[in-house]
Amino acid sequence: MELNKLSLKMGVKSVKKLLVAFLLSLLTLGLASNGLEGETLRSLAEKLGIYVGFASINNFWVLADGSTYMEVAKREFNILTPENHMKWDSIHPERDRYDFSKAERHVKFALENGMVVHGHTLVWHNQLPPWLNKEWTKEELLQVLEEHIKTVVGYFKGKVKIWDVVNEAVSDAGRYRETIWYKVIGPEYIEKAFIWAREADPDATLIYNDYNIETINPKSNFVYQLVKELKEKGVPIDGVGFQMHIDINGINYESFRNNLKRFADLGLKLYITEMDVRIPKNATQEHLQKQAEIYAKIFEICLENPAVEAIQFWGFTDKYSWVPGFFTGYDHALIFDRDYNPKPAYFAIKQVLAKKLEEKLKGK
Ligand code: XIL
């Protein structure tokens, strides 16, 4: 039917209204999502052959909003790290008792939803059980560590594909951190940990993970030297995790790019393991916009480097972020707000992934 005949039938005014509504909806769709409304971070990541993921909060299966939490998680992500439930105090509460029950819930959820599990963490100085707090001889502690690593990695063999074997072993000044492991065993606890993890699951990817090593600085220089020497010695280390707990000031992007490159040149896989971008508690629209730019820029640089396998956030909804509890005056560090609405950062990341995909399809 021609437009003027239709107009006669419906009345010119209502046709005009319809047309305006139609045009407006096209415009909003275009502006809000640039035709990406059918896509999620997960769907784009999968087309790009990378992992985008999150740290899963304790006991998410019993939260009042657990079903929304799980809906969003499985829609948006293809890799999961249990935020706390694979740490020593949770999984090895007594000398002769392991408790895998909580960790298993995270693993089950991930595997049922086709996600990869990234285990966190086998050697760290925090969240240790009280029983470890005593005088150990070197031989005793080596034995304790070996048993722990082999038991945990062995238990999840074939299920946990990536392990943060050693976490935060270096101080901010760029020296070995004075942890129980370092003080009792000496620096060789690091290589031993990788060797034992490899023995327990030869197919798992084994990484060193730390914070404030994203750019070139004394700490990342020390880590670089450490992993370079491990590689040269033939210690089974496969990658490095950059935690990326950063704030509204962002980081030096050129330095980040160069840093990724030098680690990749050692033949290591790279991971962004715990990203969040904290902003002031009383955040404005500008803060949210700035945060979106930082997230987007980090994704852009990661996607330039083929060694980057995964980018993970430390949570996904601001409702369950560790940030307000740990950084006074800061909040809103993640990509979904407290009501699970995507924030500007979410849309900005999506645009970066989509643009990369377009380039990939064009063969650039
Ligand atoms: C944090 C968790 O998010 C908190 O829930 C917990 O109380 C303390 O640990 N680097 C790490 C993570 O490797 O394990 C830490 O996670 C955040 C800093």
mmCIF file of C-alpha atoms and ligand atoms in Angstrom:
data_model
loop_
_atom_site.group_PDB
_atom_site.id
_atom_site.type_symbol
_atom_site.label_atom_id
_atom_site.label_comp_id
_atom_site.label_asym_id
_atom_site.label_seq_id
_atom_site.Cartn_x
_atom_site.Cartn_y
_atom_site.Cartn_z
ATOM 1 C CA MET A 1 0.000 0.000 0.000
ATOM 2 C CA GLU A 2 1.352 3.429 -0.900
ATOM 3 C CA LEU A 3 2.227 5.743 1.938
ATOM 4 C CA ASN A 4 -0.462 8.343 1.164
ATOM 5 C CA LYS A 5 -3.206 5.691 1.010
ATOM 6 C CA LEU A 6 -1.963 4.234 4.288
ATOM 7 C CA SER A 7 -1.892 7.733 5.718
ATOM 8 C CA LEU A 8 -5.479 8.262 4.730
ATOM 9 C CA LYS A 9 -6.502 5.061 6.425
ATOM 10 C CA MET A 10 -4.548 5.569 9.671
ATOM 11 C CA GLY A 11 -4.604 9.306 9.823
ATOM 12 C CA VAL A 12 -1.565 11.345 8.826
ATOM 13 C CA LYS A 13 -0.679 12.150 12.412
ATOM 14 C CA SER A 14 -0.339 8.588 13.611
ATOM 15 C CA VAL A 15 1.754 7.574 10.574
ATOM 16 C CA LYS A 16 4.056 10.495 11.270
ATOM 17 C CA LYS A 17 4.288 9.418 14.901
ATOM 18 C CA LEU A 18 5.120 5.867 13.839
ATOM 19 C CA LEU A 19 7.806 7.060 11.453
ATOM 20 C CA VAL A 20 9.354 9.297 14.077
ATOM 21 C CA ALA A 21 9.313 6.474 16.622
ATOM 22 C CA PHE A 22 10.945 4.141 14.107
ATOM 23 C CA LEU A 23 13.658 6.630 13.205
ATOM 24 C CA LEU A 24 14.298 7.405 16.857
ATOM 25 C CA SER A 25 14.677 3.753 17.743
ATOM 26 C CA LEU A 26 17.182 3.268 14.895
ATOM 27 C CA LEU A 27 19.129 6.202 16.175
ATOM 28 C CA THR A 28 19.228 5.041 19.784
ATOM 29 C CA LEU A 29 20.192 1.530 18.781
ATOM 30 C CA GLY A 30 22.994 2.878 16.643
ATOM 31 C CA LEU A 31 24.245 5.216 19.309
ATOM 32 C CA ALA A 32 23.976 2.861 22.238
ATOM 33 C CA SER A 33 25.408 -0.259 20.729
ATOM 34 C CA ASN A 34 26.421 0.316 17.119
ATOM 35 C CA GLY A 35 24.538 -2.778 16.037
ATOM 36 C CA LEU A 36 26.073 -4.861 18.826
ATOM 37 C CA GLU A 37 22.844 -5.541 20.662
ATOM 38 C CA GLY A 38 22.978 -9.265 19.878
ATOM 39 C CA GLU A 39 26.551 -9.568 21.109
ATOM 40 C CA THR A 40 27.987 -10.046 24.599
ATOM 41 C CA LEU A 41 31.583 -9.774 25.787
ATOM 42 C CA ARG A 42 31.647 -13.543 25.661
ATOM 43 C CA SER A 43 30.338 -13.890 22.119
ATOM 44 C CA LEU A 44 32.856 -11.330 20.830
ATOM 45 C CA ALA A 45 35.734 -12.851 22.836
ATOM 46 C CA GLU A 46 34.933 -16.276 21.426
ATOM 47 C CA LYS A 47 34.983 -14.990 17.864
ATOM 48 C CA LEU A 48 38.332 -13.387 18.598
ATOM 49 C CA GLY A 49 39.723 -16.563 20.184
ATOM 50 C CA ILE A 50 40.440 -15.000 23.571
ATOM 51 C CA TYR A 51 39.067 -15.314 27.084
ATOM 52 C CA VAL A 52 37.233 -12.574 28.937
ATOM 53 C CA GLY A 53 36.248 -13.369 32.485
ATOM 54 C CA PHE A 54 35.729 -12.641 36.128
ATOM 55 C CA ALA A 55 36.500 -13.671 39.685
ATOM 56 C CA SER A 56 33.516 -15.459 41.191
ATOM 57 C CA ILE A 57 32.384 -14.233 44.587
ATOM 58 C CA ASN A 58 32.139 -16.555 47.611
ATOM 59 C CA ASN A 59 28.945 -18.623 47.771
ATOM 60 C CA PHE A 60 27.307 -17.004 44.744
ATOM 61 C CA TRP A 61 25.038 -20.040 44.488
ATOM 62 C CA VAL A 62 23.191 -19.035 47.669
ATOM 63 C CA LEU A 63 23.016 -15.258 47.186
ATOM 64 C CA ALA A 64 19.571 -13.664 47.207
ATOM 65 C CA ASP A 65 20.316 -12.393 43.695
ATOM 66 C CA GLY A 66 22.291 -15.500 42.757
ATOM 67 C CA SER A 67 20.215 -16.299 39.707
ATOM 68 C CA THR A 68 20.807 -12.840 38.216
ATOM 69 C CA TYR A 69 24.489 -13.115 39.120
ATOM 70 C CA MET A 70 24.787 -16.450 37.336
ATOM 71 C CA GLU A 71 22.732 -15.293 34.340
ATOM 72 C CA VAL A 72 25.010 -12.347 33.708
ATOM 73 C CA ALA A 73 28.166 -14.364 34.384
ATOM 74 C CA LYS A 74 27.376 -17.075 31.881
ATOM 75 C CA ARG A 75 26.116 -14.638 29.286
ATOM 76 C CA GLU A 76 29.204 -12.403 29.400
ATOM 77 C CA PHE A 77 32.229 -14.529 30.302
ATOM 78 C CA ASN A 78 34.119 -17.624 29.177
ATOM 79 C CA ILE A 79 36.666 -17.879 31.998
ATOM 80 C CA LEU A 80 36.259 -17.898 35.774
ATOM 81 C CA THR A 81 38.624 -17.573 38.761
ATOM 82 C CA PRO A 82 37.278 -18.371 42.224
ATOM 83 C CA GLU A 83 37.960 -15.130 44.122
ATOM 84 C CA ASN A 84 38.795 -16.810 47.453
ATOM 85 C CA HIS A 85 37.800 -20.447 47.570
ATOM 86 C CA MET A 86 41.018 -21.980 46.252
ATOM 87 C CA LYS A 87 43.212 -20.099 48.702
ATOM 88 C CA TRP A 88 44.983 -22.046 51.461
ATOM 89 C CA ASP A 89 42.665 -21.054 54.327
ATOM 90 C CA SER A 90 39.636 -22.211 52.379
ATOM 91 C CA ILE A 91 40.920 -25.362 50.725
ATOM 92 C CA HIS A 92 43.426 -26.619 53.356
ATOM 93 C CA PRO A 93 41.974 -25.563 56.729
ATOM 94 C CA GLU A 94 43.945 -28.084 58.795
ATOM 95 C CA ARG A 95 47.278 -29.803 58.354
ATOM 96 C CA ASP A 96 45.671 -33.109 57.478
ATOM 97 C CA ARG A 97 42.374 -31.936 56.015
ATOM 98 C CA TYR A 98 41.483 -30.448 52.668
ATOM 99 C CA ASP A 99 38.050 -28.998 51.919
ATOM 100 C CA PHE A 100 37.306 -28.854 48.226
ATOM 101 C CA SER A 101 33.554 -28.442 48.602
ATOM 102 C CA LYS A 102 33.379 -24.682 47.969
ATOM 103 C CA ALA A 103 36.013 -24.614 45.252
ATOM 104 C CA GLU A 104 34.102 -27.380 43.519
ATOM 105 C CA ARG A 105 30.959 -25.261 43.264
ATOM 106 C CA HIS A 106 32.873 -22.624 41.306
ATOM 107 C CA VAL A 107 34.422 -25.264 39.056
ATOM 108 C CA LYS A 108 31.092 -26.987 38.463
ATOM 109 C CA PHE A 109 29.374 -23.739 37.492
ATOM 110 C CA ALA A 110 32.196 -22.862 35.104
ATOM 111 C CA LEU A 111 32.356 -26.252 33.423
ATOM 112 C CA GLU A 112 28.579 -26.589 33.105
ATOM 113 C CA ASN A 113 28.576 -23.289 31.279
ATOM 114 C CA GLY A 114 31.516 -23.979 29.003
ATOM 115 C CA MET A 115 33.930 -21.698 30.825
ATOM 116 C CA VAL A 116 37.598 -22.296 31.475
ATOM 117 C CA VAL A 117 38.689 -22.385 35.138
ATOM 118 C CA HIS A 118 41.668 -20.307 36.231
ATOM 119 C CA GLY A 119 42.851 -21.483 39.651
ATOM 120 C CA HIS A 120 44.025 -18.988 42.263
ATOM 121 C CA THR A 121 46.430 -19.526 44.007
ATOM 122 C CA LEU A 122 48.948 -22.178 45.103
ATOM 123 C CA VAL A 123 51.619 -20.095 46.865
ATOM 124 C CA TRP A 124 50.813 -16.774 48.516
ATOM 125 C CA HIS A 125 51.510 -15.040 51.835
ATOM 126 C CA ASN A 126 47.906 -13.997 52.580
ATOM 127 C CA GLN A 127 44.826 -15.961 53.574
ATOM 128 C CA LEU A 128 46.909 -18.734 55.056
ATOM 129 C CA PRO A 129 45.365 -21.089 57.642
ATOM 130 C CA PRO A 130 46.407 -20.590 61.312
ATOM 131 C CA TRP A 131 48.082 -24.007 61.464
ATOM 132 C CA LEU A 132 50.842 -22.767 59.166
ATOM 133 C CA ASN A 133 51.775 -20.130 61.700
ATOM 134 C CA LYS A 134 54.545 -21.892 63.638
ATOM 135 C CA GLU A 135 58.272 -22.526 63.479
ATOM 136 C CA TRP A 136 59.029 -24.841 60.550
ATOM 137 C CA THR A 137 62.302 -26.294 59.423
ATOM 138 C CA LYS A 138 63.107 -25.872 55.748
ATOM 139 C CA GLU A 139 62.581 -29.587 55.110
ATOM 140 C CA GLU A 140 59.215 -29.591 56.852
ATOM 141 C CA LEU A 141 57.909 -26.578 54.976
ATOM 142 C CA LEU A 142 59.135 -27.904 51.641
ATOM 143 C CA GLN A 143 57.211 -31.068 52.368
ATOM 144 C CA VAL A 144 54.080 -29.146 53.352
ATOM 145 C CA LEU A 145 54.231 -27.052 50.185
ATOM 146 C CA GLU A 146 54.881 -30.007 47.906
ATOM 147 C CA GLU A 147 51.991 -31.949 49.375
ATOM 148 C CA HIS A 148 49.647 -28.966 49.122
ATOM 149 C CA ILE A 149 50.466 -28.198 45.503
ATOM 150 C CA LYS A 150 50.323 -31.807 44.360
ATOM 151 C CA THR A 151 47.083 -32.484 46.228
ATOM 152 C CA VAL A 152 45.253 -29.386 44.998
ATOM 153 C CA VAL A 153 46.487 -29.459 41.404
ATOM 154 C CA GLY A 154 45.993 -33.228 41.298
ATOM 155 C CA TYR A 155 42.443 -32.914 42.586
ATOM 156 C CA PHE A 156 41.472 -30.516 39.806
ATOM 157 C CA LYS A 157 43.582 -32.175 37.104
ATOM 158 C CA GLY A 158 42.002 -31.639 33.716
ATOM 159 C CA LYS A 159 39.442 -29.229 35.181
ATOM 160 C CA VAL A 160 41.544 -26.235 36.146
ATOM 161 C CA LYS A 161 43.387 -25.268 32.958
ATOM 162 C CA ILE A 162 45.424 -22.346 34.306
ATOM 163 C CA TRP A 163 47.061 -22.019 37.722
ATOM 164 C CA ASP A 164 48.401 -18.927 39.448
ATOM 165 C CA VAL A 165 51.230 -20.994 40.889
ATOM 166 C CA VAL A 166 53.057 -18.214 42.692
ATOM 167 C CA ASN A 167 51.294 -14.985 43.671
ATOM 168 C CA GLU A 168 52.919 -11.704 44.733
ATOM 169 C CA ALA A 169 56.390 -13.041 45.560
ATOM 170 C CA VAL A 170 58.025 -9.679 44.897
ATOM 171 C CA SER A 171 57.932 -6.533 47.039
ATOM 172 C CA ASP A 172 57.005 -3.127 45.676
ATOM 173 C CA ALA A 173 60.643 -2.078 45.911
ATOM 174 C CA GLY A 174 61.576 -4.896 43.556
ATOM 175 C CA ARG A 175 63.039 -7.551 45.847
ATOM 176 C CA TYR A 176 61.907 -10.956 47.025
ATOM 177 C CA ARG A 177 59.000 -10.448 49.395
ATOM 178 C CA GLU A 178 59.807 -11.626 52.935
ATOM 179 C CA THR A 179 57.092 -14.242 53.200
ATOM 180 C CA ILE A 180 57.001 -17.411 55.248
ATOM 181 C CA TRP A 181 58.012 -19.292 52.081
ATOM 182 C CA TYR A 182 60.980 -17.066 51.373
ATOM 183 C CA LYS A 183 62.153 -16.848 54.949
ATOM 184 C CA VAL A 184 62.030 -20.567 55.691
ATOM 185 C CA ILE A 185 62.789 -22.089 52.290
ATOM 186 C CA GLY A 186 64.631 -19.363 50.377
ATOM 187 C CA PRO A 187 63.970 -18.213 46.799
ATOM 188 C CA GLU A 188 63.995 -21.770 45.458
ATOM 189 C CA TYR A 189 60.432 -22.261 46.725
ATOM 190 C CA ILE A 190 59.385 -20.545 43.496
ATOM 191 C CA GLU A 191 60.928 -22.977 41.047
ATOM 192 C CA LYS A 192 59.947 -25.934 43.221
ATOM 193 C CA ALA A 193 56.312 -24.796 43.149
ATOM 194 C CA PHE A 194 56.265 -24.728 39.346
ATOM 195 C CA ILE A 195 57.965 -28.121 39.096
ATOM 196 C CA TRP A 196 55.478 -29.743 41.503
ATOM 197 C CA ALA A 197 52.490 -28.172 39.758
ATOM 198 C CA ARG A 198 53.689 -29.453 36.388
ATOM 199 C CA GLU A 199 54.150 -32.933 37.835
ATOM 200 C CA ALA A 200 50.608 -32.931 39.185
ATOM 201 C CA ASP A 201 48.997 -31.776 35.926
ATOM 202 C CA PRO A 202 51.286 -31.708 32.891
ATOM 203 C CA ASP A 203 48.587 -30.059 30.758
ATOM 204 C CA ALA A 204 47.827 -27.049 32.963
ATOM 205 C CA THR A 205 49.188 -23.622 32.088
ATOM 206 C CA LEU A 206 51.354 -22.387 34.967
ATOM 207 C CA ILE A 207 51.759 -18.709 35.636
ATOM 208 C CA TYR A 208 53.400 -16.178 37.958
ATOM 209 C CA ASN A 209 50.891 -13.483 39.063
ATOM 210 C CA ASP A 210 51.473 -10.065 40.646
ATOM 211 C CA TYR A 211 50.234 -6.463 40.973
ATOM 212 C CA ASN A 212 51.968 -3.224 39.975
ATOM 213 C CA ILE A 213 53.943 -5.019 37.295
ATOM 214 C CA GLU A 214 51.838 -3.718 34.381
ATOM 215 C CA THR A 215 54.327 -1.046 33.368
ATOM 216 C CA ILE A 216 58.111 -0.906 33.384
ATOM 217 C CA ASN A 217 59.271 -0.162 36.945
ATOM 218 C CA PRO A 218 61.632 -1.658 39.556
ATOM 219 C CA LYS A 219 59.098 -4.318 40.533
ATOM 220 C CA SER A 220 58.308 -5.461 36.994
ATOM 221 C CA ASN A 221 62.043 -5.403 36.186
ATOM 222 C CA PHE A 222 62.647 -7.810 39.052
ATOM 223 C CA VAL A 223 59.795 -10.072 37.947
ATOM 224 C CA TYR A 224 61.088 -9.954 34.382
ATOM 225 C CA GLN A 225 64.544 -11.050 35.497
ATOM 226 C CA LEU A 226 63.063 -13.739 37.727
ATOM 227 C CA VAL A 227 60.878 -15.350 35.065
ATOM 228 C CA LYS A 228 63.632 -15.005 32.458
ATOM 229 C CA GLU A 229 65.980 -16.972 34.696
ATOM 230 C CA LEU A 230 63.295 -19.558 35.433
ATOM 231 C CA LYS A 231 62.764 -20.038 31.691
ATOM 232 C CA GLU A 232 66.486 -20.310 31.055
ATOM 233 C CA LYS A 233 66.805 -22.940 33.766
ATOM 234 C CA GLY A 234 64.008 -24.965 32.214
ATOM 235 C CA VAL A 235 61.557 -24.416 35.082
ATOM 236 C CA PRO A 236 58.025 -25.099 33.757
ATOM 237 C CA ILE A 237 56.559 -21.600 33.757
ATOM 238 C CA ASP A 238 54.155 -20.798 30.918
ATOM 239 C CA GLY A 239 52.971 -17.291 31.578
ATOM 240 C CA VAL A 240 52.683 -14.127 33.608
ATOM 241 C CA GLY A 241 49.558 -12.622 35.144
ATOM 242 C CA PHE A 242 49.252 -8.864 35.493
ATOM 243 C CA GLN A 243 46.629 -8.213 38.162
ATOM 244 C CA MET A 244 45.769 -4.670 36.999
ATOM 245 C CA HIS A 245 44.159 -3.232 40.116
ATOM 246 C CA ILE A 246 44.348 0.368 38.985
ATOM 247 C CA ASP A 247 42.615 3.674 39.621
ATOM 248 C CA ILE A 248 41.118 6.613 37.783
ATOM 249 C CA ASN A 249 44.591 7.899 36.842
ATOM 250 C CA GLY A 250 45.061 4.909 34.564
ATOM 251 C CA ILE A 251 48.596 3.780 33.756
ATOM 252 C CA ASN A 252 51.291 4.757 31.290
ATOM 253 C CA TYR A 253 50.019 2.998 28.152
ATOM 254 C CA GLU A 254 53.260 3.123 26.189
ATOM 255 C CA SER A 255 55.088 1.549 29.091
ATOM 256 C CA PHE A 256 52.358 -1.097 29.425
ATOM 257 C CA ARG A 257 52.647 -1.961 25.729
ATOM 258 C CA ASN A 258 56.442 -2.261 25.917
ATOM 259 C CA ASN A 259 56.251 -4.275 29.107
ATOM 260 C CA LEU A 260 53.847 -6.794 27.567
ATOM 261 C CA LYS A 261 56.170 -7.082 24.620
ATOM 262 C CA ARG A 262 59.280 -7.865 26.662
ATOM 263 C CA PHE A 263 57.483 -10.606 28.599
ATOM 264 C CA ALA A 264 55.974 -12.031 25.399
ATOM 265 C CA ASP A 265 59.435 -12.061 23.830
ATOM 266 C CA LEU A 266 60.492 -14.544 26.530
ATOM 267 C CA GLY A 267 57.976 -16.941 24.985
ATOM 268 C CA LEU A 268 55.431 -16.498 27.792
ATOM 269 C CA LYS A 269 51.652 -16.280 27.577
ATOM 270 C CA LEU A 270 50.171 -13.161 29.133
ATOM 271 C CA TYR A 271 47.085 -12.726 31.293
ATOM 272 C CA ILE A 272 45.297 -9.762 32.784
ATOM 273 C CA THR A 273 44.091 -11.541 35.872
ATOM 274 C CA GLU A 274 42.282 -9.204 38.289
ATOM 275 C CA MET A 275 41.391 -5.989 36.519
ATOM 276 C CA ASP A 276 39.410 -3.259 38.242
ATOM 277 C CA VAL A 277 39.548 0.518 37.894
ATOM 278 C CA ARG A 278 38.559 2.189 41.146
ATOM 279 C CA ILE A 279 37.051 5.646 41.125
ATOM 280 C CA PRO A 280 35.926 7.940 43.974
ATOM 281 C CA LYS A 281 33.009 6.775 46.073
ATOM 282 C CA ASN A 282 31.018 9.856 45.111
ATOM 283 C CA ALA A 283 31.661 9.299 41.416
ATOM 284 C CA THR A 284 30.307 11.613 38.717
ATOM 285 C CA GLN A 285 29.381 10.848 35.101
ATOM 286 C CA GLU A 286 32.840 12.122 34.140
ATOM 287 C CA HIS A 287 34.492 9.565 36.410
ATOM 288 C CA LEU A 288 32.472 6.796 34.805
ATOM 289 C CA GLN A 289 33.425 8.072 31.367
ATOM 290 C CA LYS A 290 37.097 8.284 32.275
ATOM 291 C CA GLN A 291 36.894 4.776 33.708
ATOM 292 C CA ALA A 292 35.394 3.538 30.439
ATOM 293 C CA GLU A 293 38.285 5.069 28.510
ATOM 294 C CA ILE A 294 40.819 3.343 30.763
ATOM 295 C CA TYR A 295 39.148 -0.049 30.384
ATOM 296 C CA ALA A 296 38.939 0.422 26.609
ATOM 297 C CA LYS A 297 42.579 1.462 26.286
ATOM 298 C CA ILE A 298 43.818 -1.533 28.279
ATOM 299 C CA PHE A 299 41.742 -3.868 26.099
ATOM 300 C CA GLU A 300 43.039 -2.204 22.934
ATOM 301 C CA ILE A 301 46.668 -2.685 23.945
ATOM 302 C CA CYS A 302 46.074 -6.265 25.063
ATOM 303 C CA LEU A 303 44.422 -7.129 21.758
ATOM 304 C CA GLU A 304 47.441 -5.809 19.857
ATOM 305 C CA ASN A 305 49.602 -8.488 21.467
ATOM 306 C CA PRO A 306 48.880 -12.065 20.367
ATOM 307 C CA ALA A 307 50.480 -13.432 23.542
ATOM 308 C CA VAL A 308 47.578 -12.113 25.619
ATOM 309 C CA GLU A 309 45.290 -15.069 26.257
ATOM 310 C CA ALA A 310 42.773 -13.705 28.728
ATOM 311 C CA ILE A 311 41.511 -10.530 30.332
ATOM 312 C CA GLN A 312 39.709 -11.017 33.631
ATOM 313 C CA PHE A 313 37.984 -8.619 35.983
ATOM 314 C CA TRP A 314 38.108 -9.027 39.759
ATOM 315 C CA GLY A 315 34.341 -9.530 39.929
ATOM 316 C CA PHE A 316 31.857 -7.911 37.562
ATOM 317 C CA THR A 317 29.164 -6.139 39.588
ATOM 318 C CA ASP A 318 30.095 -3.262 41.914
ATOM 319 C CA LYS A 319 27.797 -4.915 44.416
ATOM 320 C CA TYR A 320 30.367 -7.633 45.131
ATOM 321 C CA SER A 321 33.665 -5.883 44.573
ATOM 322 C CA TRP A 322 36.521 -6.028 47.095
ATOM 323 C CA VAL A 323 37.379 -2.381 46.339
ATOM 324 C CA PRO A 324 35.227 -0.441 48.876
ATOM 325 C CA GLY A 325 36.492 -2.702 51.668
ATOM 326 C CA PHE A 326 40.157 -2.316 50.770
ATOM 327 C CA PHE A 327 40.609 1.160 49.287
ATOM 328 C CA THR A 328 39.146 3.880 51.493
ATOM 329 C CA GLY A 329 37.178 6.457 49.501
ATOM 330 C CA TYR A 330 37.015 4.326 46.353
ATOM 331 C CA ASP A 331 34.246 2.260 44.780
ATOM 332 C CA HIS A 332 32.471 1.479 41.459
ATOM 333 C CA ALA A 333 35.541 -0.273 40.044
ATOM 334 C CA LEU A 334 33.812 -2.857 37.837
ATOM 335 C CA ILE A 335 31.828 -2.901 34.588
ATOM 336 C CA PHE A 336 28.303 -3.549 35.936
ATOM 337 C CA ASP A 337 26.634 -1.396 38.576
ATOM 338 C CA ARG A 338 25.009 -2.734 41.738
ATOM 339 C CA ASP A 339 21.797 -3.542 39.871
ATOM 340 C CA TYR A 340 23.630 -5.468 37.154
ATOM 341 C CA ASN A 341 23.236 -2.669 34.625
ATOM 342 C CA PRO A 342 26.154 -2.408 32.232
ATOM 343 C CA LYS A 343 28.191 0.756 32.820
ATOM 344 C CA PRO A 344 29.923 2.938 30.212
ATOM 345 C CA ALA A 345 33.029 0.768 30.670
ATOM 346 C CA TYR A 346 31.068 -2.284 29.507
ATOM 347 C CA PHE A 347 29.970 -0.602 26.282
ATOM 348 C CA ALA A 348 33.434 0.809 25.670
ATOM 349 C CA ILE A 349 35.035 -2.645 25.996
ATOM 350 C CA LYS A 350 32.428 -4.089 23.661
ATOM 351 C CA GLN A 351 33.245 -1.492 21.036
ATOM 352 C CA VAL A 352 36.934 -2.331 21.264
ATOM 353 C CA LEU A 353 36.258 -6.053 20.879
ATOM 354 C CA ALA A 354 33.895 -5.441 17.960
ATOM 355 C CA LYS A 355 36.370 -3.196 16.186
ATOM 356 C CA LYS A 356 39.096 -5.798 16.588
ATOM 357 C CA LEU A 357 36.779 -8.447 15.203
ATOM 358 C CA GLU A 358 35.947 -6.293 12.201
ATOM 359 C CA GLU A 359 39.662 -5.835 11.511
ATOM 360 C CA LYS A 360 40.233 -9.550 11.912
ATOM 361 C CA LEU A 361 37.431 -10.370 9.447
ATOM 362 C CA LYS A 362 38.879 -7.869 6.969
ATOM 363 C CA GLY A 363 42.198 -9.699 7.348
ATOM 364 C CA LYS A 364 44.070 -6.686 8.734
HETATM 365 C C1 XIL B 1 41.149 -10.414 47.617
HETATM 366 C C2 XIL B 1 39.674 -10.780 47.604
HETATM 367 O O1 XIL B 1 39.054 -10.084 46.574
HETATM 368 C C3 XIL B 1 39.025 -10.442 48.938
HETATM 369 O O2 XIL B 1 37.698 -10.932 48.982
HETATM 370 C C4 XIL B 1 39.843 -11.058 50.062
HETATM 371 O O3 XIL B 1 39.284 -10.656 51.305
HETATM 372 C C5 XIL B 1 41.288 -10.620 49.988
HETATM 373 O O4 XIL B 1 41.799 -10.974 48.726
HETATM 374 N N1 XIL B 1 45.404 -9.824 44.855
HETATM 375 C C6 XIL B 1 45.032 -11.136 44.801
HETATM 376 C C7 XIL B 1 43.675 -11.537 45.237
HETATM 377 O O5 XIL B 1 45.795 -11.967 44.285
HETATM 378 O O6 XIL B 1 43.636 -12.823 45.764
HETATM 379 C C8 XIL B 1 43.094 -10.559 46.206
HETATM 380 O O7 XIL B 1 41.744 -10.917 46.439
HETATM 381 C C9 XIL B 1 43.197 -9.157 45.669
HETATM 382 C C10 XIL B 1 44.629 -8.766 45.445
#
